[in-house]
């Protein structure tokens, strides 16, 4: 049976200790009485000793962790027990008397008593109470648009510290500056298709294809299709696309509502009207505009690449440049010049925004669709029955 | 580089001031042939004679009053209270007269006096000879309060204090008189009202005065070995307080500890903390600002108790550590 190493209660007022340092790495041999771990109780640092000889087993807490008293913090194993499945961590009630370490000196006790009486347990009552946080933590949370109420504080009595906000900011993608990702899309397949496209009812407009592909990509990458609310990301249940496209001297700024439910045929046939601001699904709604994923397609203005900010309550914006011959990567061969288009994804700062990896996968998926337009069109055809028209 | 003790640096400042200006006179008990209770005025009676180095009876109110009157009459007196504690007898003269005259007479008179207060504990001199009274004067508009912590500052600040046209309370520390340091020979001035950052650090702002400055620097050395980088700041002039360097420092570090020997309640530390908390540094505080000060007792005579009543090196290290580790 593996032997647990306990963090004992050093005196009646002792409630918790911080694990300062593990003195023996897991797997090392220990002799009974060897110091295994240094723990801190305010002014007093103490060493916890090996209860028996054996091998240092799994350590339950990382250095720096605050641990309530009468908690098993590690195992000491015999040789045979190494690699075997371990029992659950024993509860405080399992601690038998006599396992407690040496009593501490009286003066230390007094100091600890003084300290401990001023400190409650780490659990923070949050009900009807403002979260404890340092001014600096509040300040940083404001900048990063993080909600303090959702953070767990590592300071005394659960107080949220700057370090906690920084940690949460990292986890939430709460960066302070926008991230801009760029990918070159090869457009030769679309151009080939455009050359073969019969004159008639409608043209194969690559901007319309981009809108269609983007709506599709967003259904597969929902992390980009969110609105921000109270510092959190809330997923949209459909894909609305805020569109900025030039039309002669004017530019269209409107939102395609539920773009994921518009078929490619409808989109292509109505594209010229859409550029004029007409279309049953086109909305000039400021809330939609602020909250929707945005496409800023300024290739027609002759711009090489376009970097534009997302809507105020959205997290990402796609910029599209013009289609021109570009040096595109040809899988290790010499670079070839082919028609290409620069797609730029701007990810907003602050919490709730997707990470770089999510952004890159979205771009890659989008480029894939645009480089295989036939597949896209065929799939789009299948979607026709879902067309609201 | 030439080194002098704090005592010698003060003596040299007095000599240079008295050589340069015949209006500078000294008034105090035992400052003549005895050379001052702590030897600061040694040799000055021989050099300048009894008309400029005036030995008085035990009459602190008289010393203070004579200084105020002499200053109003155009001299630049430097009073010596022998022990800072005895300024209690001269309070009316310094506070009600010296500090008020310029404004009460609409600038028609000025009171260019310096009152030297050898203060502080650590000598086993008991409750009536060990006090730190600087904050009594910090509270008085019309006074300036200077508190040098090194031989260099002792000389430069005393020369600047003698130049100043307002009454300056000059707080020395008895345990610093033998502290040695670089002191240039020329009559340099260290301007009043300029805070000095003695050591840069990112983790904690440690503001200390007088004797505590040296301990703060030692503590910073110790803490650096643990990876804790402490910024040590000496305001040097407590009134007027040059607080922007302190506020800017706390914006960088997020943590503040103020250390002084005088008791905490109503002490200078409270003023520093209040200014920081009420400044733009508020948004950058990541821990409550702490004060470390003398215990709330008259300074005990017993050396053991005296040491227990005063902030010690290990107390500074402990409090700094607690602040940086988020244990406060």
XYZ file of C-alpha atoms in Angstrom:
717
model
C 0.000 0.000 0.000
C 1.531 3.381 -0.984
C 2.097 5.757 1.920
C 0.647 9.262 1.683
C 2.647 12.348 2.675
C 0.398 14.676 4.652
C 0.377 18.405 5.108
C -0.528 18.338 8.801
C -2.235 21.002 10.884
C 0.653 22.602 12.779
C -1.554 24.259 15.357
C -5.208 24.983 15.917
C -5.245 28.187 13.906
C -3.353 26.732 10.952
C -5.653 26.539 7.925
C -3.478 26.386 4.823
C 0.093 26.344 3.564
C 1.815 27.140 0.340
C 3.921 24.447 -1.324
C 7.207 26.281 -1.766
C 9.485 23.657 -3.231
C 9.615 19.959 -3.890
C 12.989 18.842 -2.603
C 12.941 15.382 -4.221
C 11.857 14.754 -7.817
C 9.311 12.058 -8.519
C 10.956 8.658 -8.863
C 13.949 9.351 -6.597
C 14.718 7.111 -3.659
C 13.962 8.537 -0.200
C 14.798 7.387 3.308
C 12.318 7.854 6.150
C 12.951 11.316 7.626
C 14.295 12.823 4.405
C 12.875 16.289 3.740
C 10.527 15.970 0.755
C 8.853 19.306 0.477
C 9.203 22.819 1.806
C 5.959 24.475 2.824
C 5.308 27.977 4.006
C 2.982 29.238 6.679
C 3.553 32.993 6.537
C 6.709 33.593 8.528
C 7.603 29.964 9.080
C 8.928 27.665 6.402
C 8.823 23.969 7.290
C 10.017 20.795 5.683
C 7.736 17.799 5.379
C 9.592 14.539 5.816
C 9.280 11.152 4.214
C 7.077 9.013 6.502
C 8.718 5.793 5.266
C 11.605 4.803 2.991
C 10.888 4.121 -0.659
C 10.522 6.040 -3.906
C 9.096 9.523 -4.288
C 5.727 8.955 -5.928
C 3.384 11.366 -7.692
C 3.257 14.880 -6.285
C -0.277 16.179 -6.112
C 0.392 19.939 -6.188
C 2.624 22.273 -8.119
C 5.048 24.583 -6.377
C 3.247 27.716 -5.322
C -0.083 25.985 -4.679
C -2.045 26.899 -1.557
C -3.156 23.722 0.140
C -5.588 23.367 3.042
C -4.233 21.563 6.085
C -4.722 17.816 6.576
C -4.312 17.068 2.903
C -2.309 14.260 1.340
C 0.175 15.970 -0.965
C 2.237 13.069 -2.366
C 2.804 9.321 -2.243
C 5.850 7.396 -1.166
C 5.952 4.082 -3.016
C 7.740 0.812 -2.519
C 9.690 -0.586 -5.492
C 6.867 -2.996 -6.319
C 4.261 -0.259 -6.261
C 6.080 1.835 -8.854
C 4.096 2.036 -12.066
C 1.038 0.450 -10.499
C -2.293 2.143 -10.313
C -2.600 4.276 -7.190
C -5.587 4.503 -4.877
C -7.594 7.737 -4.660
C -6.029 10.458 -2.559
C -7.026 9.800 1.063
C -9.291 12.310 2.782
C -8.330 14.325 5.848
C -10.394 12.050 8.106
C -8.115 9.122 7.157
C -5.166 10.787 8.871
C -4.337 8.844 11.961
C -3.085 10.556 15.056
C 0.652 10.441 15.439
C 1.292 11.179 11.775
C 1.530 14.863 12.462
C 5.042 16.286 12.316
C 6.984 17.758 15.232
C 5.215 20.500 17.151
C 6.541 23.924 16.303
C 8.207 26.253 18.778
C 5.910 28.426 20.821
C 7.060 31.777 19.472
C 6.535 30.541 15.935
C 3.111 29.348 16.973
C 2.252 32.778 18.264
C 3.340 34.373 15.040
C 1.356 31.917 13.044
C -1.643 32.438 15.271
C -1.431 36.153 14.761
C -1.237 35.658 11.042
C -3.860 32.997 10.804
C -6.509 34.860 12.755
C -6.316 37.646 10.210
C -6.778 35.302 7.281
C -9.871 33.399 6.311
C -9.848 30.318 4.097
C -9.115 30.684 0.399
C -12.671 30.011 -0.665
C -14.259 33.323 -1.547
C -17.899 34.020 -0.945
C -19.006 35.806 -4.085
C -22.729 35.935 -3.497
C -23.932 39.499 -3.350
C -20.388 40.666 -2.822
C -17.917 42.472 -4.992
C -14.981 40.365 -6.098
C -11.816 41.073 -4.165
C -9.227 42.359 -6.611
C -6.283 44.721 -6.430
C -6.637 48.050 -8.219
C -3.985 46.927 -10.688
C -5.902 43.736 -11.449
C -9.093 45.724 -12.046
C -7.226 48.130 -14.275
C -5.725 45.361 -16.389
C -9.027 43.502 -16.598
C -10.671 46.671 -17.886
C -8.033 47.070 -20.589
C -8.278 43.436 -21.587
C -12.085 43.486 -21.405
C -12.055 40.561 -19.003
C -14.795 39.985 -16.495
C -13.274 39.899 -13.000
C -16.221 37.974 -11.611
C -15.141 34.928 -13.587
C -11.563 34.939 -12.336
C -10.155 32.940 -9.491
C -7.817 34.941 -7.322
C -4.501 33.620 -6.032
C -3.964 36.387 -3.481
C -4.943 36.419 0.197
C -8.598 35.432 0.685
C -8.960 34.844 -3.022
C -7.991 38.347 -4.051
C -7.503 38.633 -7.801
C -3.957 39.781 -8.600
C -2.441 41.108 -11.802
C -0.909 37.691 -12.404
C -4.386 36.102 -12.356
C -5.682 38.555 -14.949
C -2.618 38.027 -17.112
C -3.139 34.283 -16.929
C -6.825 34.607 -17.775
C -5.957 37.000 -20.571
C -3.648 34.428 -22.107
C -6.269 31.695 -21.848
C -8.984 33.922 -23.256
C -6.818 35.199 -26.064
C -7.042 38.532 -24.332
C -4.216 40.073 -26.266
C -3.818 43.807 -26.321
C -3.018 44.301 -29.987
C -4.716 42.929 -33.089
C -3.163 40.000 -34.910
C -2.988 40.062 -38.673
C -2.676 36.832 -40.647
C -2.159 36.723 -44.376
C -2.421 33.986 -46.971
C -1.993 34.046 -50.759
C -4.751 32.189 -52.575
C -4.122 30.817 -56.015
C -6.871 32.029 -58.343
C -5.975 30.164 -61.546
C -8.760 27.597 -61.154
C -11.342 30.353 -60.732
C -9.904 32.210 -63.737
C -9.977 29.026 -65.843
C -13.579 28.528 -64.884
C -14.413 32.139 -65.629
C -12.943 31.730 -69.143
C -15.148 28.686 -69.803
C -18.182 30.288 -68.164
C -21.021 30.738 -70.691
C -22.124 34.245 -71.314
C -25.690 34.717 -70.271
C -27.753 34.849 -67.162
C -24.954 35.658 -64.700
C -21.181 35.906 -64.456
C -18.880 33.928 -62.195
C -17.822 36.783 -59.961
C -14.964 35.880 -57.663
C -16.123 38.325 -54.986
C -19.462 36.543 -54.804
C -17.584 33.254 -54.562
C -15.510 34.685 -51.735
C -18.651 35.658 -49.795
C -20.125 32.222 -50.335
C -16.923 30.400 -49.340
C -16.465 32.647 -46.325
C -19.971 31.932 -45.024
C -19.252 28.245 -45.434
C -15.880 28.479 -43.701
C -17.424 30.338 -40.782
C -19.922 27.544 -40.163
C -16.907 25.264 -39.806
C -14.937 27.725 -37.656
C -17.525 29.115 -35.272
C -14.860 30.702 -33.013
C -14.578 33.494 -35.580
C -18.308 33.933 -35.889
C -18.972 35.457 -32.484
C -20.081 38.687 -30.959
C -18.565 40.081 -27.788
C -20.765 40.667 -24.814
C -19.510 41.644 -21.330
C -16.015 40.549 -22.203
C -17.122 37.116 -23.364
C -17.604 35.646 -26.805
C -21.148 34.646 -27.675
C -21.535 32.440 -30.744
C -23.894 33.519 -33.499
C -26.408 30.877 -34.492
C -26.136 31.859 -38.162
C -23.567 33.564 -40.362
C -24.225 37.232 -41.009
C -21.597 38.915 -43.164
C -20.898 42.632 -42.954
C -19.723 43.537 -46.430
C -17.596 46.406 -47.681
C -17.325 46.280 -51.512
C -16.687 49.165 -53.905
C -19.196 49.873 -56.621
C -17.892 52.555 -58.917
C -17.398 55.668 -56.818
C -19.586 54.393 -54.026
C -19.077 51.522 -51.717
C -21.576 49.080 -50.398
C -21.697 48.793 -46.628
C -24.409 46.392 -45.616
C -24.883 43.091 -43.895
C -25.947 39.902 -45.625
C -28.239 38.304 -43.108
C -27.915 34.523 -42.766
C -25.382 34.338 -45.586
C -24.876 30.653 -44.826
C -28.433 30.005 -46.073
C -28.062 31.810 -49.396
C -27.231 29.482 -52.304
C -24.333 30.162 -54.635
C -26.709 30.448 -57.588
C -28.768 33.111 -55.857
C -25.655 34.946 -54.813
C -24.178 34.948 -58.322
C -27.408 35.912 -60.087
C -28.181 38.764 -57.735
C -24.608 40.011 -57.246
C -24.940 43.074 -59.555
C -28.134 44.113 -57.734
C -26.483 43.484 -54.400
C -23.698 45.892 -55.301
C -26.433 48.484 -55.827
C -27.666 47.776 -52.321
C -30.602 45.635 -53.358
C -31.418 42.169 -52.154
C -34.034 40.686 -49.852
C -31.378 39.484 -47.365
C -29.374 42.702 -47.340
C -29.706 44.691 -44.122
C -28.562 48.154 -43.116
C -28.775 47.472 -39.413
C -26.192 48.995 -37.083
C -26.365 46.181 -34.525
C -25.845 43.532 -37.197
C -23.085 45.636 -38.677
C -21.209 45.909 -35.397
C -21.610 42.269 -34.406
C -20.976 40.448 -37.677
C -17.875 39.017 -39.235
C -16.746 41.542 -41.798
C -15.424 41.168 -45.346
C -13.583 44.129 -46.771
C -13.088 43.255 -50.443
C -11.282 46.179 -52.052
C -9.515 44.285 -54.833
C -11.501 46.252 -57.433
C -9.770 49.417 -56.247
C -6.462 47.928 -57.356
C -5.175 47.386 -53.835
C -2.731 44.543 -53.289
C -3.754 43.719 -49.748
C -6.362 45.040 -47.392
C -6.140 45.096 -43.614
C -9.293 46.326 -41.930
C -10.574 46.283 -38.346
C -13.426 44.020 -37.246
C -16.765 45.461 -36.185
C -16.830 46.909 -32.663
C -18.575 43.874 -31.211
C -17.076 41.305 -33.580
C -13.691 39.632 -33.417
C -12.422 39.249 -36.971
C -12.360 40.883 -40.383
C -11.301 39.418 -43.719
C -9.576 41.718 -46.184
C -9.251 40.762 -49.866
C -6.871 42.382 -52.349
C -6.833 42.294 -56.135
C -6.095 39.264 -58.265
C -2.665 39.723 -59.849
C 0.193 37.474 -60.877
C 1.997 36.548 -57.696
C 4.869 34.328 -56.724
C 3.061 31.441 -55.146
C 4.580 28.566 -53.272
C 4.637 25.509 -55.509
C 5.479 22.841 -52.955
C 9.221 23.178 -52.943
C 9.773 23.743 -56.675
C 10.890 27.085 -57.931
C 8.252 29.672 -57.246
C 5.931 30.178 -60.167
C 4.024 33.259 -61.063
C 0.308 32.592 -61.014
C -2.797 34.670 -60.481
C -3.261 35.094 -56.762
C -5.160 37.052 -54.221
C -3.989 38.135 -50.773
C -6.433 37.273 -48.016
C -5.805 39.091 -44.730
C -7.485 38.121 -41.498
C -7.434 40.725 -38.710
C -8.204 39.293 -35.286
C -9.313 41.848 -32.716
C -7.505 42.415 -29.418
C -9.242 41.702 -26.140
C -10.869 38.644 -24.727
C -13.254 36.433 -26.618
C -11.259 36.652 -29.830
C -10.049 33.481 -31.528
C -6.428 32.461 -31.357
C -3.902 32.585 -34.162
C -4.243 28.876 -34.803
C -8.000 29.108 -35.232
C -7.527 32.075 -37.543
C -4.926 30.261 -39.631
C -7.122 27.172 -40.019
C -10.030 29.312 -41.116
C -7.875 31.028 -43.735
C -6.494 27.752 -44.970
C -9.976 26.271 -45.283
C -11.182 29.341 -47.135
C -8.235 29.244 -49.534
C -8.868 25.581 -50.178
C -12.435 26.275 -51.245
C -11.413 29.129 -53.527
C -8.695 27.034 -55.140
C -11.259 24.291 -55.896
C -14.167 26.353 -57.228
C -15.831 23.477 -59.055
C -16.283 21.578 -55.831
C -17.573 24.711 -54.193
C -20.093 25.281 -56.948
C -21.309 21.692 -56.832
C -21.737 21.817 -53.094
C -23.397 25.180 -53.471
C -25.826 23.613 -55.898
C -26.747 21.007 -53.337
C -27.413 23.781 -50.899
C -29.914 25.327 -53.264
C -32.862 23.676 -51.627
C -31.988 25.522 -48.416
C -32.051 28.815 -50.251
C -34.577 31.116 -48.712
C -35.464 32.290 -52.191
C 37.562 59.689 -3.746
C 37.650 61.439 -0.396
C 35.601 59.860 2.368
C 34.238 61.662 5.394
C 31.958 60.679 8.219
C 28.465 62.168 8.403
C 29.699 64.196 11.393
C 32.719 65.540 9.482
C 30.551 66.289 6.468
C 28.220 68.418 8.606
C 31.203 70.143 10.194
C 32.649 70.926 6.775
C 29.319 72.308 5.577
C 29.189 74.639 8.582
C 32.787 75.773 7.961
C 32.137 76.448 4.278
C 28.911 78.318 5.035
C 30.524 80.400 7.787
C 33.591 81.153 5.655
C 31.423 82.286 2.775
C 28.936 84.338 4.758
C 29.610 86.214 8.028
C 25.864 86.241 8.710
C 25.898 82.518 9.437
C 26.051 81.971 13.208
C 25.617 78.936 15.459
C 23.494 78.850 18.617
C 23.219 75.861 20.959
C 24.202 74.019 24.107
C 27.791 72.743 24.395
C 28.599 73.703 20.824
C 31.617 75.783 21.821
C 34.644 74.305 23.535
C 32.893 70.926 23.934
C 32.336 70.787 20.174
C 28.671 69.775 20.372
C 27.094 66.760 22.048
C 28.004 64.669 18.986
C 31.123 66.556 17.897
C 29.601 68.270 14.881
C 30.794 71.769 15.861
C 34.289 70.676 16.919
C 36.875 73.409 16.285
C 34.379 76.051 15.242
C 34.640 78.185 18.382
C 38.395 78.523 17.836
C 37.860 79.336 14.214
C 35.023 81.841 14.426
C 34.990 83.047 18.029
C 32.199 83.340 20.611
C 30.301 86.027 18.675
C 29.463 83.499 15.936
C 29.516 80.243 17.910
C 27.206 81.041 20.779
C 27.116 78.591 23.690
C 23.865 78.881 25.589
C 22.539 77.753 28.953
C 20.112 74.824 29.035
C 17.318 76.855 27.523
C 15.886 75.317 24.370
C 13.023 77.774 24.094
C 15.649 80.503 24.287
C 17.766 78.903 21.549
C 14.753 78.594 19.280
C 13.557 82.114 20.008
C 17.037 83.597 19.505
C 17.315 81.769 16.189
C 13.956 83.131 14.997
C 14.817 86.661 16.099
C 18.315 86.553 14.614
C 16.919 85.220 11.338
C 14.284 87.965 11.178
C 17.049 90.507 11.843
C 19.067 89.422 8.855
C 21.373 86.710 10.183
C 21.392 83.078 9.147
C 21.421 81.166 12.428
C 21.965 77.434 12.696
C 20.477 76.201 15.973
C 21.514 72.945 17.625
C 18.932 71.211 19.820
C 21.533 68.745 21.175
C 18.835 66.062 21.260
C 15.909 66.325 18.907
C 13.608 65.622 21.866
C 14.265 69.049 23.300
C 12.678 70.812 20.357
C 9.466 70.175 22.284
C 10.541 73.124 24.454
C 11.144 75.279 21.403
C 7.940 74.409 19.534
C 6.176 77.702 20.105
C 9.127 79.669 18.781
C 9.681 77.458 15.745
C 6.059 76.736 14.827
C 4.066 79.764 15.929
C 6.769 82.346 15.265
C 9.377 81.024 12.826
C 7.008 79.235 10.470
C 4.322 81.949 10.493
C 6.265 85.192 10.205
C 6.721 85.331 6.462
C 3.025 84.980 5.697
C 1.789 86.968 8.712
C 3.874 89.925 7.614
C 3.035 89.454 3.961
C 6.588 88.657 2.967
C 8.130 91.714 4.617
C 10.330 89.423 6.717
C 11.861 86.057 6.115
C 13.160 83.589 8.653
C 16.258 81.908 7.216
C 17.048 79.626 10.122
C 18.192 76.019 10.272
C 17.367 73.963 13.355
C 19.540 70.882 13.675
C 17.860 68.002 15.475
C 20.141 65.067 16.374
C 17.452 62.414 16.643
C 16.728 58.741 16.581
C 17.163 55.773 18.873
C 19.648 52.945 19.083
C 21.995 54.404 21.685
C 20.190 53.198 24.808
C 19.563 56.817 25.709
C 15.992 56.216 26.805
C 12.591 57.638 26.102
C 13.549 61.320 26.453
C 16.657 61.255 24.266
C 15.728 58.930 21.381
C 12.705 60.298 19.592
C 12.041 60.896 15.921
C 9.941 64.029 15.586
C 10.214 64.843 11.900
C 6.552 64.446 11.182
C 5.567 66.988 13.826
C 7.158 69.547 11.503
C 6.036 67.963 8.251
C 2.578 69.035 9.415
C 3.508 72.722 9.611
C 3.141 74.947 6.552
C 6.006 77.414 6.435
C 8.641 74.909 7.496
C 10.873 72.722 5.389
C 11.955 69.365 6.778
C 15.172 67.725 5.644
C 16.448 64.296 6.673
C 19.828 63.267 5.220
C 20.779 59.594 5.253
C 24.374 59.802 4.020
C 27.487 61.889 4.568
C 27.169 63.237 1.030
C 23.594 64.399 1.561
C 24.378 65.697 5.066
C 26.809 68.240 3.645
C 24.964 69.132 0.450
C 21.583 69.444 2.126
C 22.901 71.450 5.097
C 24.511 73.989 2.743
C 21.264 74.245 0.780
C 19.265 74.551 4.025
C 21.454 77.444 5.210
C 20.947 79.149 1.817
C 17.178 78.787 2.096
C 15.201 81.831 3.210
C 12.682 79.730 5.150
C 13.033 77.912 8.447
C 14.412 74.429 7.809
C 14.199 71.612 10.344
C 17.314 69.517 9.762
C 16.846 65.991 11.154
C 20.098 64.129 11.769
C 20.428 60.617 13.162
C 22.746 59.844 16.053
C 23.670 56.430 14.650
C 24.689 57.983 11.351
C 27.344 60.363 12.690
C 30.079 57.775 12.158
C 28.740 56.563 8.800
C 31.354 57.251 6.141
C 30.867 58.045 2.515
C 32.148 59.996 -0.449
C 32.044 63.737 0.205
C 33.522 66.158 -2.351
C 35.591 69.050 -1.036
C 33.800 71.842 -2.828
C 30.787 73.570 -1.299
C 28.181 71.693 -3.381
C 24.485 72.070 -2.716
C 21.928 69.291 -2.825
C 18.662 71.069 -3.642
C 15.860 70.745 -1.103
C 12.711 68.988 -2.303
C 14.378 66.488 -4.603
C 13.736 62.787 -4.043
C 16.493 60.370 -4.941
C 16.159 56.853 -6.323
C 19.090 54.941 -4.848
C 18.487 51.593 -6.455
C 16.298 50.527 -9.358
C 14.010 47.524 -9.112
C 10.851 46.200 -10.708
C 9.119 44.292 -7.888
C 8.658 46.682 -4.982
C 9.025 50.380 -4.191
C 10.724 50.789 -0.825
C 10.680 54.341 0.532
C 12.935 54.860 3.536
C 14.212 57.807 5.537
C 17.331 58.526 7.581
C 18.893 55.471 9.246
C 16.377 53.192 7.518
C 17.793 54.052 4.094
C 20.941 52.026 4.758
C 18.895 49.104 6.073
C 16.614 49.326 3.037
C 19.620 49.067 0.726
C 20.933 46.082 2.672
C 17.513 44.448 2.506
C 17.443 45.062 -1.238
C 20.782 43.261 -1.556
C 19.454 40.267 0.373
C 16.207 40.156 -1.574
C 18.062 40.380 -4.873
C 19.594 37.006 -4.053
C 16.039 35.617 -3.992
C 15.286 37.258 -7.308
C 13.257 40.087 -5.764
C 14.277 43.428 -7.256
C 13.566 46.296 -4.888
C 13.565 49.961 -5.854
C 14.915 52.003 -2.929
C 13.899 55.647 -2.679
C 15.058 58.287 -0.200
C 12.881 61.425 -0.260
C 15.598 63.335 1.667
C 13.272 66.319 2.016
C 10.026 65.340 3.724
C 8.450 68.763 3.282
C 8.030 69.823 0.548
C 7.843 66.222 -0.640
C 8.913 65.525 -4.195
C 6.421 62.686 -4.734
C 6.361 62.142 -8.520
C 9.386 59.791 -8.447
C 7.616 57.688 -5.801
C 4.344 57.622 -7.721
C 6.100 56.750 -10.972
C 7.985 53.999 -9.202
C 4.801 52.440 -7.799
C 3.269 52.558 -11.272
C 6.182 50.375 -12.343
C 6.299 48.030 -9.345
C 2.673 47.885 -8.142
C 3.847 47.563 -4.548
C 4.869 50.029 -1.847
C 6.590 49.695 1.497
C 7.503 52.768 3.555
C 9.988 52.381 6.380
C 10.806 54.887 9.089
C 11.893 54.849 12.689
C 9.200 57.173 14.054
C 5.982 55.489 15.146
C 3.480 54.536 12.493
C 0.417 56.435 13.687
C 0.458 59.929 12.256
C 3.864 59.217 10.769
C 5.441 60.188 7.474
C 4.642 56.773 5.985
C 0.957 57.586 6.109
C 1.587 60.689 4.010
C 3.518 58.736 1.375
C 0.886 55.996 1.225
C -1.926 58.549 0.977
C -0.248 60.387 -1.876
C 0.355 57.191 -3.796
C -3.133 55.825 -3.265
C -4.686 59.134 -4.303
C -2.530 59.372 -7.421
C -2.668 57.692 -10.792
C -0.573 54.929 -9.212
C -3.793 53.661 -7.607
C -4.669 51.717 -10.731
C -1.317 49.986 -10.619
C -1.320 48.813 -6.980
C -1.264 45.044 -6.830
C -1.091 44.850 -3.041
C -2.028 47.090 -0.135
C 0.736 49.623 0.567
C 2.489 48.816 3.845
C 4.178 50.904 6.498
C 6.957 49.564 8.677
C 7.661 51.888 11.567
C 8.627 52.140 15.190
C 6.336 50.393 17.653
C 3.699 52.548 19.323
C 5.662 52.966 22.543
C 8.052 55.536 23.964
C 11.507 54.284 22.962
C 12.536 51.816 25.726
C 15.835 52.148 27.586
C 16.637 48.414 27.604
C 18.695 47.612 24.522
C 16.712 44.444 23.886
C 13.397 46.232 24.031
C 14.758 49.207 22.148
C 15.775 46.956 19.271
C 12.373 45.281 19.373
C 10.669 48.660 19.137
C 12.548 49.762 16.016
C 12.347 48.405 12.462
C 15.228 45.996 11.881
C 16.799 44.674 8.698
C 14.963 41.351 8.942
C 11.634 43.161 9.388
C 12.175 45.017 6.127
C 13.133 41.807 4.348
C 10.087 40.007 5.780
C 7.582 42.697 4.821
C 9.079 43.144 1.367
C 8.902 39.418 0.788
C 5.286 39.239 1.944
C 4.322 42.055 -0.391
C 6.015 40.560 -3.408
C 4.629 37.096 -2.716
C 1.070 38.408 -2.454
C 0.755 37.469 1.191
C -0.572 40.815 2.264
